[in-house]
Tab-separated table of C-alpha atoms and ligand atoms in Angstrom:
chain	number	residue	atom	x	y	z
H	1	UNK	CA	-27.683	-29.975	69.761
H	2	UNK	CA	-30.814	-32.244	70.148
H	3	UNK	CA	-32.783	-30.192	72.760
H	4	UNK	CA	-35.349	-33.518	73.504
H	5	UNK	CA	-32.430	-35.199	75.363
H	6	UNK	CA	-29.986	-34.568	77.437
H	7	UNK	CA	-27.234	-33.045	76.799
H	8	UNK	CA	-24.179	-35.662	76.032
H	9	UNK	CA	-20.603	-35.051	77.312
H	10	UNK	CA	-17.466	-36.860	77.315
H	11	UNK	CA	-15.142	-36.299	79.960
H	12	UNK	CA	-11.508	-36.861	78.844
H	13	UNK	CA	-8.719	-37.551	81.855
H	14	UNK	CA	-5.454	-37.793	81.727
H	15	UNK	CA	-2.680	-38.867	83.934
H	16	UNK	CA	-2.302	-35.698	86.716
H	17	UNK	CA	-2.522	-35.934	90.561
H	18	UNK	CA	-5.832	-33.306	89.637
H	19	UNK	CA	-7.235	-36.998	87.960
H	20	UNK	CA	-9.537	-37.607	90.817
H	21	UNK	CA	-11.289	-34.263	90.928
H	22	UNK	CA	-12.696	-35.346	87.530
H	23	UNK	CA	-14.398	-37.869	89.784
H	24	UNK	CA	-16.363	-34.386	91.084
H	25	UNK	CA	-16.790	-32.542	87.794
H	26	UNK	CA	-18.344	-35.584	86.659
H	27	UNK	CA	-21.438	-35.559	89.390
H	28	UNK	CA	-21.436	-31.689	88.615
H	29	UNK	CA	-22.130	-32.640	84.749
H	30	UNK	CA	-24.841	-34.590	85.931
H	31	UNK	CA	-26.385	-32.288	88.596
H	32	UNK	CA	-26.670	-29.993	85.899
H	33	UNK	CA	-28.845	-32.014	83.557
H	34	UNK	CA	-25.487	-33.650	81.576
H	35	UNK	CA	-24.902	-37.580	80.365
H	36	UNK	CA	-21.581	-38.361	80.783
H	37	UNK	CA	-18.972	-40.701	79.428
H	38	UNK	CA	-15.357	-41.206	80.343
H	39	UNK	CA	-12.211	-42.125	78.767
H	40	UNK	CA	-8.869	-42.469	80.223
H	41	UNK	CA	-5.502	-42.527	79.283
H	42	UNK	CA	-3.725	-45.191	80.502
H	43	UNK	CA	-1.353	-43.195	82.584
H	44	UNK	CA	-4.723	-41.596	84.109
H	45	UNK	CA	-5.361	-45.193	84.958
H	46	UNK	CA	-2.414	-45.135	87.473
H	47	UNK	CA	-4.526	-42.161	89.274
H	48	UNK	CA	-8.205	-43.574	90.114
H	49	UNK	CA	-9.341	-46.515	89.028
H	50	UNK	CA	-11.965	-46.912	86.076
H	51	UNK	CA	-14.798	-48.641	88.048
H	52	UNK	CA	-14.991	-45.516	89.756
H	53	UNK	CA	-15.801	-43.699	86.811
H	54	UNK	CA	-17.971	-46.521	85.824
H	55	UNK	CA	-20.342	-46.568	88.678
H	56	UNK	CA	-20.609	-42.611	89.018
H	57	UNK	CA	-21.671	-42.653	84.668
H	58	UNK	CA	-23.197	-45.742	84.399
H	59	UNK	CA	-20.916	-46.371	80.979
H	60	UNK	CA	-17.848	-47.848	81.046
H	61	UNK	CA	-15.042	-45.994	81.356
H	62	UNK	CA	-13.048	-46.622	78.233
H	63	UNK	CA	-9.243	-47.059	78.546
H	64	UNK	CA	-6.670	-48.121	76.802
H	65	UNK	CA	-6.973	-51.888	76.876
H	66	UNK	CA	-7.760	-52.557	73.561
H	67	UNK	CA	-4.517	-54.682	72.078
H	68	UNK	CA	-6.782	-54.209	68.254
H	69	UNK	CA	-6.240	-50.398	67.656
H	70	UNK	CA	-9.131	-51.266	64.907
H	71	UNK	CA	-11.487	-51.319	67.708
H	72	UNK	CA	-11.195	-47.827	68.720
H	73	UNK	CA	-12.377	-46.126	65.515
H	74	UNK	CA	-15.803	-48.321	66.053
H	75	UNK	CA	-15.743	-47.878	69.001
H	76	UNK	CA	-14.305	-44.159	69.528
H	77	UNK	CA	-15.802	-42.154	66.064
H	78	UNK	CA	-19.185	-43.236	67.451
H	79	UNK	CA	-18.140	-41.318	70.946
H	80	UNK	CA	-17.221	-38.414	68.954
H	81	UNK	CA	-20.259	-38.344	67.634
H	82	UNK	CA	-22.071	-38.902	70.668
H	83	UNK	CA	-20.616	-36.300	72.234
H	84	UNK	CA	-22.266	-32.910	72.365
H	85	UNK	CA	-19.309	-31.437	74.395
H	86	UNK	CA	-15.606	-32.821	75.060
H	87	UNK	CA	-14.062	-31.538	78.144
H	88	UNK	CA	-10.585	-32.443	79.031
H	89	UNK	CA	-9.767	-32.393	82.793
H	90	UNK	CA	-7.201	-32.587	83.809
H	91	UNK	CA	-5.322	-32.195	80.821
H	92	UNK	CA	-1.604	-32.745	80.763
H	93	UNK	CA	0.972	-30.600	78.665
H	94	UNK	CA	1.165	-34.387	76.880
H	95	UNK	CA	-2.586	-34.718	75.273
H	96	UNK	CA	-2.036	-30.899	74.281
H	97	UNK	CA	1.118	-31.706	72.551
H	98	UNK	CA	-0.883	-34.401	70.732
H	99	UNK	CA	-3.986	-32.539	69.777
H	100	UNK	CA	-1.781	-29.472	68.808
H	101	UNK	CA	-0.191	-31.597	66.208
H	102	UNK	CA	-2.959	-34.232	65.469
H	103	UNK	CA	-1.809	-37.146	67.015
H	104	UNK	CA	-4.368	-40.234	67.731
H	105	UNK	CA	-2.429	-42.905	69.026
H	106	UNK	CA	-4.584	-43.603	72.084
H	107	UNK	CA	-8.180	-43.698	73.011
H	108	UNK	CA	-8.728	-40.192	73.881
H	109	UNK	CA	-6.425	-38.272	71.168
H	110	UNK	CA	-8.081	-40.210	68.814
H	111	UNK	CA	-12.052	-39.665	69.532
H	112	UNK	CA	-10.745	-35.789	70.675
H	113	UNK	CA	-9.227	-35.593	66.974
H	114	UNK	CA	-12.513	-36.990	65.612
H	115	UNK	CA	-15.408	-35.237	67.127
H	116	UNK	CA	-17.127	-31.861	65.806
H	117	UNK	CA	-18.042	-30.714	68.976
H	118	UNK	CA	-16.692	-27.950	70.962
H	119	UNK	CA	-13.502	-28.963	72.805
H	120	UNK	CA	-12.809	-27.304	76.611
H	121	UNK	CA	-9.491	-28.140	78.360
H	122	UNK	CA	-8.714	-27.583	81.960
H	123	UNK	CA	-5.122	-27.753	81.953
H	124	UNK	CA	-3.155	-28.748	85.483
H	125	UNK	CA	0.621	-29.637	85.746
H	126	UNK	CA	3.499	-28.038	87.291
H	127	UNK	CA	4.493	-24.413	86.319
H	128	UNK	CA	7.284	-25.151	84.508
H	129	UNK	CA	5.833	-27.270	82.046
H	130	UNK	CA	2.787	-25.168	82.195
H	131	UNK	CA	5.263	-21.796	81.395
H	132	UNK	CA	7.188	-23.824	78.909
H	133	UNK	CA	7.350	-21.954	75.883
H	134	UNK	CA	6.156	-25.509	74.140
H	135	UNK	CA	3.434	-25.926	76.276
H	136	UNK	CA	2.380	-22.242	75.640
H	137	UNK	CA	2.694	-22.202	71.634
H	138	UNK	CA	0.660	-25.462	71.997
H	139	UNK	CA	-2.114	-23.902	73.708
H	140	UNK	CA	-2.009	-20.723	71.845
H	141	UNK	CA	-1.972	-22.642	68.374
H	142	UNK	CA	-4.984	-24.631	69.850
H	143	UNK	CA	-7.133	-21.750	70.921
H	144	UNK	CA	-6.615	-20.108	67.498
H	145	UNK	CA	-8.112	-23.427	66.333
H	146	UNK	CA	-11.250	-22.400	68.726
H	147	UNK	CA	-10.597	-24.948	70.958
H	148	UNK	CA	-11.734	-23.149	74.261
H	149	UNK	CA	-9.497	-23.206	78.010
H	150	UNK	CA	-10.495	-23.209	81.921
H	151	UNK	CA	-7.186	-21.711	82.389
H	152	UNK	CA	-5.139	-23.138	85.751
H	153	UNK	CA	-5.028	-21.409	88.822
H	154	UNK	CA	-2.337	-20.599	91.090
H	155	UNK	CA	-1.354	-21.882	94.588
H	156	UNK	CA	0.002	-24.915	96.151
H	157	UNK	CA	1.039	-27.797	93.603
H	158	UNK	CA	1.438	-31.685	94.237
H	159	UNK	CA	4.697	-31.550	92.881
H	160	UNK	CA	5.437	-29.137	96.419
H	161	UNK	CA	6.124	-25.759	93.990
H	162	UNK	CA	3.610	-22.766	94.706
H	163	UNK	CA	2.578	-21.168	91.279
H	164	UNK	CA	0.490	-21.194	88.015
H	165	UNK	CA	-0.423	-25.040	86.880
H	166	UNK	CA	-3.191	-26.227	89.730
H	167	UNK	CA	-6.686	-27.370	87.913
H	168	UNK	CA	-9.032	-24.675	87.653
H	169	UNK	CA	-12.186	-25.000	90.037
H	170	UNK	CA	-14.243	-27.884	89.190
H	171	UNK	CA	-17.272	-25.642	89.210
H	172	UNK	CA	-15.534	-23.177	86.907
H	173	UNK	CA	-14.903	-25.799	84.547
H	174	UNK	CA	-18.986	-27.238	84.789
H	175	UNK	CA	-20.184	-23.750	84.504
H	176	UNK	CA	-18.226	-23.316	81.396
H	177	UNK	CA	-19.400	-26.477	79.983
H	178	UNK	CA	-22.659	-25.732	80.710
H	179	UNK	CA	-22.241	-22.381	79.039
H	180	UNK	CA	-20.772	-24.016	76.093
H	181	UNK	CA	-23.505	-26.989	76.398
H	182	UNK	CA	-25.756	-24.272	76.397
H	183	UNK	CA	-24.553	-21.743	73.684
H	184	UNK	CA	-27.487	-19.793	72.039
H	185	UNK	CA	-27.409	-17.785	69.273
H	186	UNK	CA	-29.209	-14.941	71.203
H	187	UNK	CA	-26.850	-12.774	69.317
H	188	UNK	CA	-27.020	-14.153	65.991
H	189	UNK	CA	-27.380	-11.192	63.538
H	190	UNK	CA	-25.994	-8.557	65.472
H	191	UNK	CA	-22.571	-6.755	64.608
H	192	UNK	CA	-20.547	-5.847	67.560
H	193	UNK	CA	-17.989	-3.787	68.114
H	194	UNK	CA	-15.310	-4.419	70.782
H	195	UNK	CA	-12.421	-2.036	72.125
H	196	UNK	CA	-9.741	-3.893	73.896
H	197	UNK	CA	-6.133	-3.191	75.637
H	198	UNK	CA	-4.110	-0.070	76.110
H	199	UNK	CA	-3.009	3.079	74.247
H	200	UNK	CA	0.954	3.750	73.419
H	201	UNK	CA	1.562	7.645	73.750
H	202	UNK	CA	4.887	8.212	72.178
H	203	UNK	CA	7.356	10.086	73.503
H	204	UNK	CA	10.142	9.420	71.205
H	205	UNK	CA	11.269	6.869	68.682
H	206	UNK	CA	12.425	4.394	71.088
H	207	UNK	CA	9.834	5.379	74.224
H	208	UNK	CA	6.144	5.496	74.884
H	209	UNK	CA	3.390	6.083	77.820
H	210	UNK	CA	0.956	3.233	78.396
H	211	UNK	CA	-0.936	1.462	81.222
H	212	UNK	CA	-1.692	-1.830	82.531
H	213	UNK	CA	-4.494	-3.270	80.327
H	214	UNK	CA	-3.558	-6.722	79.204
H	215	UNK	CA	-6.824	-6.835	76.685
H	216	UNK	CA	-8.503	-9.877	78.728
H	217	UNK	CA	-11.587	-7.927	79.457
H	218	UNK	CA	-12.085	-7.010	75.912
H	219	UNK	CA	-11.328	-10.098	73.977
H	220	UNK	CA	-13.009	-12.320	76.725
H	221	UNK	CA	-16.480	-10.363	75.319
H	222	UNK	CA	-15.360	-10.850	72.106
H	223	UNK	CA	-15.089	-14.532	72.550
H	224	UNK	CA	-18.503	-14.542	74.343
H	225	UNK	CA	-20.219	-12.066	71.518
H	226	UNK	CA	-18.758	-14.515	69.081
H	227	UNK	CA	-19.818	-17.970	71.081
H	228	UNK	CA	-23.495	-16.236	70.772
H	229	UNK	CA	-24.002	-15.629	67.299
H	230	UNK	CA	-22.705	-11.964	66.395
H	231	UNK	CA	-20.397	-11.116	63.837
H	232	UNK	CA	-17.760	-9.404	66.174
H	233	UNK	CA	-14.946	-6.343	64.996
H	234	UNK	CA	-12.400	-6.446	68.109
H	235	UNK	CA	-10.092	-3.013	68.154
H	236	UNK	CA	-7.316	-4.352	69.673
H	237	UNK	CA	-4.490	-2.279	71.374
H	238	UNK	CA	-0.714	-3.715	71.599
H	239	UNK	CA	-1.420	-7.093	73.650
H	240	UNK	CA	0.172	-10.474	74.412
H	241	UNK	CA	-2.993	-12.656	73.671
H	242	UNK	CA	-4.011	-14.811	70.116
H	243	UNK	CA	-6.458	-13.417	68.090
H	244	UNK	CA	-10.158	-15.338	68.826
H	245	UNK	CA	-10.691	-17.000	66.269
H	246	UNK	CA	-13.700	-15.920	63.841
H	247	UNK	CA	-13.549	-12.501	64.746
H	248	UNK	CA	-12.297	-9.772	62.474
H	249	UNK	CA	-9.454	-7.637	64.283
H	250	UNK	CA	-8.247	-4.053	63.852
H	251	UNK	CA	-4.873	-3.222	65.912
H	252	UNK	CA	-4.660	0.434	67.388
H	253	UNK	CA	-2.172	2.021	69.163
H	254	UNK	CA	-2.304	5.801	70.267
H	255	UNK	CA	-5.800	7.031	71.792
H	256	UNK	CA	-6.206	8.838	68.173
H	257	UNK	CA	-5.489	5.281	66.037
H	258	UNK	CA	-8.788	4.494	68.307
H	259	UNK	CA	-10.911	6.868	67.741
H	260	UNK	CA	-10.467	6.889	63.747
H	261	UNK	CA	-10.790	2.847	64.120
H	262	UNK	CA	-13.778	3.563	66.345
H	263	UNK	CA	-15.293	6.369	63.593
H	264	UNK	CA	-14.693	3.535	60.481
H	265	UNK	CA	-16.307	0.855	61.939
H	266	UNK	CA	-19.031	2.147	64.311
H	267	UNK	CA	-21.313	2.310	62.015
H	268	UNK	CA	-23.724	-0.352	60.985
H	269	UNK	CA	-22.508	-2.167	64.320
H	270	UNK	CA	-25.461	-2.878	66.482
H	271	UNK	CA	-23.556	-3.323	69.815
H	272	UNK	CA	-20.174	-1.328	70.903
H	273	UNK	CA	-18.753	-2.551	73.994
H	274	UNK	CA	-15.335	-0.155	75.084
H	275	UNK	CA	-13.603	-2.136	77.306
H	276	UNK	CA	-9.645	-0.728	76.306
H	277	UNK	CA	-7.720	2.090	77.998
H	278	UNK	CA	-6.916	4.490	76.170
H	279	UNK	CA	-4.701	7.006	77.310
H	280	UNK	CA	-6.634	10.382	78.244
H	281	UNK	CA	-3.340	12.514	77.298
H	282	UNK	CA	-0.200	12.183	75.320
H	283	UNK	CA	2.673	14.445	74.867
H	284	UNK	CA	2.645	17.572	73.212
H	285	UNK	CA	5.185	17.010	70.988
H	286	UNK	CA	6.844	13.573	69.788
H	287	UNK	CA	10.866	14.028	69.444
H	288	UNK	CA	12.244	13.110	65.735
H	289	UNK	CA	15.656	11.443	68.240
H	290	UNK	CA	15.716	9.353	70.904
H	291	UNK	CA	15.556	11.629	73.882
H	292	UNK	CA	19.411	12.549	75.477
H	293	UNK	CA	19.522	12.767	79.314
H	294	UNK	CA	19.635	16.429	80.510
H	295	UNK	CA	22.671	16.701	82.383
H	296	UNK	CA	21.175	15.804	85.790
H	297	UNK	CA	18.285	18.596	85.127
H	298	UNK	CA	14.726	17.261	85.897
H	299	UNK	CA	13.244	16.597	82.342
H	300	UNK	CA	9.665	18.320	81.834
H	301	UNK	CA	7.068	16.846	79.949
H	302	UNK	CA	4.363	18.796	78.842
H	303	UNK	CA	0.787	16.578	77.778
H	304	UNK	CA	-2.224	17.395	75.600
H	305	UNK	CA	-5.500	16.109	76.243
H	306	UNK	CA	-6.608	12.945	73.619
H	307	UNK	CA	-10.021	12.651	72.274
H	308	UNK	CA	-12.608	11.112	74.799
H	309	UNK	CA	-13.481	8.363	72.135
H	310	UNK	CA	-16.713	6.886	74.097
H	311	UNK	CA	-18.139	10.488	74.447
H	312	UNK	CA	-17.060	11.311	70.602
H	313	UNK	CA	-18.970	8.267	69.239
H	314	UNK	CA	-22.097	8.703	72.275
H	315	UNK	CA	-22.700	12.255	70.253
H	316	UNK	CA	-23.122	10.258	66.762
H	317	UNK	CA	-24.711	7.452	68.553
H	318	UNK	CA	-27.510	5.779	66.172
H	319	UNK	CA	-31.248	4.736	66.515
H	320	UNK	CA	-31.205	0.724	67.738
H	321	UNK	CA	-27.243	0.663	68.561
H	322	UNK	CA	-26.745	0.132	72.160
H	323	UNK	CA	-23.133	1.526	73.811
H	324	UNK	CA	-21.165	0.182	76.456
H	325	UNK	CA	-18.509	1.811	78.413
H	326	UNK	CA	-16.379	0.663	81.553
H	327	UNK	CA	-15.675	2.794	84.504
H	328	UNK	CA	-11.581	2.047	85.665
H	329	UNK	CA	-11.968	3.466	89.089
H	330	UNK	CA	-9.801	3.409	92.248
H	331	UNK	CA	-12.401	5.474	94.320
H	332	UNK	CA	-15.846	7.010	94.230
H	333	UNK	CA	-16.161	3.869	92.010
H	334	UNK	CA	-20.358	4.080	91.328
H	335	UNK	CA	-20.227	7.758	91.482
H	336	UNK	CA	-17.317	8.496	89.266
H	337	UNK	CA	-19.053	5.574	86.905
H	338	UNK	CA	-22.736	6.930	87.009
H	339	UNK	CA	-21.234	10.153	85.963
H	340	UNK	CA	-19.620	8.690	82.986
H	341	UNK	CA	-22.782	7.164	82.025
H	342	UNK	CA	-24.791	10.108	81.454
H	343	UNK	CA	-21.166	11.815	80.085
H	344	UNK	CA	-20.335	9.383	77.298
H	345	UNK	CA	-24.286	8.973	76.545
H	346	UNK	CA	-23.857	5.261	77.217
H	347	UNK	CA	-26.896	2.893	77.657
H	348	UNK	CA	-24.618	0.153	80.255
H	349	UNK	CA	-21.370	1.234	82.174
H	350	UNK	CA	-19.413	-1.662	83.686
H	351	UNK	CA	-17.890	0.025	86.840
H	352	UNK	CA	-14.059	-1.905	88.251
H	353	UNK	CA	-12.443	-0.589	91.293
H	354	UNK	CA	-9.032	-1.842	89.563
H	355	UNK	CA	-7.784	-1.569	93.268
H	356	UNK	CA	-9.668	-4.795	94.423
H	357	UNK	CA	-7.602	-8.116	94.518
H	358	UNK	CA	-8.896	-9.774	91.370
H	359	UNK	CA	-10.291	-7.268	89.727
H	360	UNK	CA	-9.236	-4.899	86.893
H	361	UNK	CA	-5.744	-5.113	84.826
H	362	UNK	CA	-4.248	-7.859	84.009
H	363	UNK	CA	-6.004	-10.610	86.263
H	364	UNK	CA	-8.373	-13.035	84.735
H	365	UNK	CA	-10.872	-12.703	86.938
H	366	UNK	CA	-12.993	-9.213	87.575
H	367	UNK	CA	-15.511	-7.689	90.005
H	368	UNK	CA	-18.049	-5.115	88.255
H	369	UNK	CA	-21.106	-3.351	88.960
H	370	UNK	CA	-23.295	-2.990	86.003
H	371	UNK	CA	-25.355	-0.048	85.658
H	372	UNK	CA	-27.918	1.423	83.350
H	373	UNK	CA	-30.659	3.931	83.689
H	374	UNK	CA	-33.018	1.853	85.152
H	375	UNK	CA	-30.582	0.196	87.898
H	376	UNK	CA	-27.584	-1.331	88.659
H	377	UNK	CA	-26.488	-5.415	89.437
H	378	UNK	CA	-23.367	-5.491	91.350
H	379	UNK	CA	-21.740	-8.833	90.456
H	380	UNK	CA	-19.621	-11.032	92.143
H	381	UNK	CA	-15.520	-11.962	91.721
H	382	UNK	CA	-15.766	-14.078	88.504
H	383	UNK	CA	-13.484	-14.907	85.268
H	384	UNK	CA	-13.633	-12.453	82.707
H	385	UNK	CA	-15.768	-14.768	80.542
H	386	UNK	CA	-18.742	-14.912	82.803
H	387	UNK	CA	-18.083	-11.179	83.097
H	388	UNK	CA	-18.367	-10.904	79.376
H	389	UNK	CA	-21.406	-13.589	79.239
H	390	UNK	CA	-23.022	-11.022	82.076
H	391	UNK	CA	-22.618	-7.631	80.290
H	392	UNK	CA	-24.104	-9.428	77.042
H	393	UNK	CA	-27.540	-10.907	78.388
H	394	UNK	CA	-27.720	-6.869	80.469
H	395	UNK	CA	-27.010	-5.993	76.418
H	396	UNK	CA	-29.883	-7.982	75.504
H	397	UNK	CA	-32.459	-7.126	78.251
H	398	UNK	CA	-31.901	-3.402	77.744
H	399	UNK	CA	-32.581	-4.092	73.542
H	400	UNK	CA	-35.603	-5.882	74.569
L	501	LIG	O1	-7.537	-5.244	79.782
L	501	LIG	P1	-7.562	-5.918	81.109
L	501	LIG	O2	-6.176	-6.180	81.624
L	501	LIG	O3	-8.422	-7.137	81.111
L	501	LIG	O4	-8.185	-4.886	82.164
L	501	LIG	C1	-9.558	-4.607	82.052
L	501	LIG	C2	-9.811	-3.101	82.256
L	501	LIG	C3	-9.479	-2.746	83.673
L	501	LIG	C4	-8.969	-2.295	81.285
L	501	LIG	C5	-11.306	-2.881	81.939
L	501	LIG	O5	-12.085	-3.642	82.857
L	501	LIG	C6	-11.659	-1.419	82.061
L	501	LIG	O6	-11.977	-0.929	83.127
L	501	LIG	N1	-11.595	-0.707	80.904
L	501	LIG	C7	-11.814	0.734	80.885
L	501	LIG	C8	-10.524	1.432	81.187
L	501	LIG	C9	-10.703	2.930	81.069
L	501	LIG	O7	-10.113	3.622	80.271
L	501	LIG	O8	-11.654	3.349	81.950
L	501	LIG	P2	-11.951	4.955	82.105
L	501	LIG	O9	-12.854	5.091	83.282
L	501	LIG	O10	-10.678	5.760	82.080
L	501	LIG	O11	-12.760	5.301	80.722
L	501	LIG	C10	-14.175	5.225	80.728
L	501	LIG	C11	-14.675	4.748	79.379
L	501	LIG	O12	-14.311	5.710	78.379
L	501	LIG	C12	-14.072	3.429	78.936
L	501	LIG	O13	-15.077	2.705	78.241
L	501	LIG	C13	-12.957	3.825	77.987
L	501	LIG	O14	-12.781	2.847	76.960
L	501	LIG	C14	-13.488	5.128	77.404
L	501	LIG	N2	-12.474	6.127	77.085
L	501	LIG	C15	-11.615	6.568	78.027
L	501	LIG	C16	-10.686	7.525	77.683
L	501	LIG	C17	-10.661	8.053	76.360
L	501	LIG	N3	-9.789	9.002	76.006
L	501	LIG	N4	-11.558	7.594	75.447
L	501	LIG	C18	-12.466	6.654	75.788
L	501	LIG	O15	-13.266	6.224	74.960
C-alpha cells in the first residue's frame, strides 16, 4: 500500500436492516485516517438512500443504475484498483453466495470479484439463513480463499428472532480494517509454531476423553502470525474450523501425537505459541472392544499421567526462540499462571480464567492477562484476533 496517502477503502452494502450502520462505519473509516467509497446494491438502495452516503464520502455512491453493464468494468475495475481494502457490511447470505461462486452481475460482485485487495465481510441476517448449511459452506469455502470475516453477534434481530446473525460492532469491524489496512510484515522471516484445540484420550474403539477447546484461540494466532509475515506450522487437534489458508497444518490427537508433532517441528521455529489443551492424563490401558456395561457395578477407570509437552520442549528450548504458553485457570488464575511460567521455562504466559463470560473455550471472544518476567498487561474482553494480534507485538517487544 502507498504509505504517502491515505489509505483507500471501499465500503460494499447490501440490502439488510444493519444497511444504515454502514452509515457509522463509514465516519469510523474516516476518523481513522481512511478514504472511503461506497457502492450499493440496489436492494441496499431500499435501506438508506445514496445521497447519504454521498455527502458523508464526498464520492458518489455508486449503485446500480447503470442500464450499459459496459460501464461498470470502466467504471468498477478502476474501484478495484483503487481500493486498498474492500469491506462488506452488511453483507447478506446473497453477495456471499455470489462471491463464493464468482458471480458479477451487479456493481458490487463485480468490482469485489475484480480487486486484489484484501476482502473483510461483516455478515448480518437472520439465524437461519446465517446457520444454513449453504450459507456456512459459502463462508467456509470463502475464508479458505483468505477472504477474512467480522463474524455476527448474537442478540435481538429485526426479523423479532433472538440469536446468531446481528452485524458485528461497527468498531469491531473498523478496528479490523484498520488492522488489515495496516498489516506489517513485522513478522516476516520468522517461523512459528502454533498448538491449537484439544487432546482425544481413548478409552476404547468407539470412546474417548476430551475437553472443550474449539481451536479458536490457536488458529486465530495463526491467522494473525500469518497476516504479519511468518511462515506459520499450526498443530491442530480434532476441530470444527477450515484450515487458514497459507499455513502448513499438522493434525494431532492424543497428548503424545502432540508432543512428537511438537519434538519434529520445534526446531528451526523461531516463535512457539501453545495455545491447545492437551489432556494432562489418559487411561492406563486402551480396550481392544468396545467397552460392555458392568452389570450395574460402578466402572473404574484408572489414568496415567501424559507428557507435560510445554515443559518437555522449555528443557530443549533454543538460543533466539521465544515460547509461549497459556494458563486455563478457573482460580488462583495469575498465581497458578506465574507458576507455570517459571515451570514450563516460558518467556510469555497468556493467563484465561475460562470461568469468565466470554472468555476461554469455545467463545470467540477472550479475556487474558499477559505476563512475562518483566511484568504483566491485563487485557480487556476482546475477539480472539486482537487477542492473537496482542500476544504477537508482547512476542516482538520481548525479541527486541
Ligand atoms: O480453543 P478455544 O476454544 O479457543 O479455547 C482457548 C483455550 C481456553 C483452550 C486457550 O485460551 C487456553 O487456555 N489454552 C491452554 C489450555 C491448557 O491446557 O492450559 P493449561 O493451564 O492446562 O496448560 C498450560 C500450558 O501447558 C498450555 O500452554 C498447554 O498447551 C500446555 N500443556 C498442558 C498440558 C500438557 N500435558 N502439555 C502441555 O504442553
Amino acid at each position: 500500500m502507498d504509505t504517502t496517502r491515505k489509505p483507500h477503502v471501499v465500503l460494499g452494502v447490501t440490502g439488510g436492516i444493519a444497511a444504515y450502520k454502514a452509515c457509522e462505519l463509514l465516519r469510523l473509516l474516516q476518523k481513522g485516517g481512511a478514504e472511503v467509497q461506497v457502492i450499493m446494491t440496489r436492494n441496499a438502495c431500499e435501506f438508506v438512500n445514496p445521497l447519504t452516503f454521498e455527502t458523508l464520502s464526498g464520492y458518489p455512491a455508486i449503485t446500480d443504475t447503470f442500464d450499459r453493464p459496459e460501464r461498470w468494468s470502466v467504471e468498477h475495475i478502476a474501484l478495484a484498483k483503487w481500493a486498498d481494502l474492500f469491506v462488506i457490511a452488511p453483507a447478506t447470505a446473497n453477495i456471499m453466495a455470489k462471491m463464493a461462486s464468482g458471480i458479477a452481475d451487479d456493481m458490487l460482485s463485480t468490482t469485489v470479484l475484480a480487486t486484489q485487495a484484501p476482502v473483510l465481510i461483516a455478515p448480518a441476517m437472520n439465524s437461519g439463513m446465517y446457520l444454513n448449511p449453504v450459507t456456512q459452506r459459502n463462508m467456509d469455502d470463502l475464508r479458505s480463499l483468505g477472504v477474512h470475516f467480522e463474524d455476527p453477534s448474537t442478540g435481538y434481530l429485526a426479523c423479532g428472532d433472538t440469536g446468531v446473525g446481528k452485524l458485528a460492532p461497527v468498531e469491531a469491524i473498523a478496528e479490523h480494517c484498520f488492522r488489515l489496512l495496516h498489516r506489517c510484515e513485522d513478522l516476516a522471516g520468522l517461523r512459528v509454531l502454533v498448538t491449537a484445540g484439544p487432546t482425544r484420550e481413548m478409552l476404547d474403539p468407539v470412546r474417548y476423553i476430551s475437553n472443550r477447546s474449539s481451536g479458536k484461540m490457536g488458529y486465530a494466532i495463526a491467522e494473525a502470525a500469518r497476516d504479519r509475515g511468518a511462515e506459520v506450522v499450526l498443530l491442530s487437534g480434532p476441530v470444527n474450523l477450515s484450515t487458514p489458508s497459507g499455513v502448513t497444518l499438522v493434525p494431532f490427537t492424543s497428548t503424545e501425537d502432540l508432543l512428537h508433532a511438537v519434538l519434529e517441528n520445534a526446531p528451526g521455529c523461531d516463535v512457539i505459541i501453545q495455545a491447545a489443551a492437551p489432556a494432562d492424563y489418559r487411561p492406563q490401558a486402551v480396550a481392544e472392544q468396545k467397552i460392555k456395561k458392568q452389570g450395574g457395578e460402578p466402572f473404574v477407570l484408572t489414568m496415567v499421567e501424559n507428557p507435560d509437552v510445554a515443559a518437555t520442549i522449555g528443557r530443549q528450548k533454543q538460543p533466539g526462540q521465544t515460547f509461549v504458553g497459556f494458563a486455563a485457570e478457573t482460580e488462583k488464575v495469575l498465581d497458578h499462571a506465574a507458576g507455570k511460567l517459571l515451570k514450563k521455562n516460558l518467556d510469555l504466559i497468556v493467563a484465561n480464567d475460562v470461568t469468565a463470560p466470554g472468555a476461554g473455550f469455545d467463545v470467540d471472544t477472550n479475556i487474558v492477562t499477559l505476563i512475562s518476567k518483566d511484568g504483566q498487561q491485563a487485557l480487556p474482553l476482546q475477539s480472539k484476533r486482537a487477542v492473537a494480534d496482542a500476544i504477537l507485538d508482547e512476542v516482538l517487544r520481548l525479541r527486541a
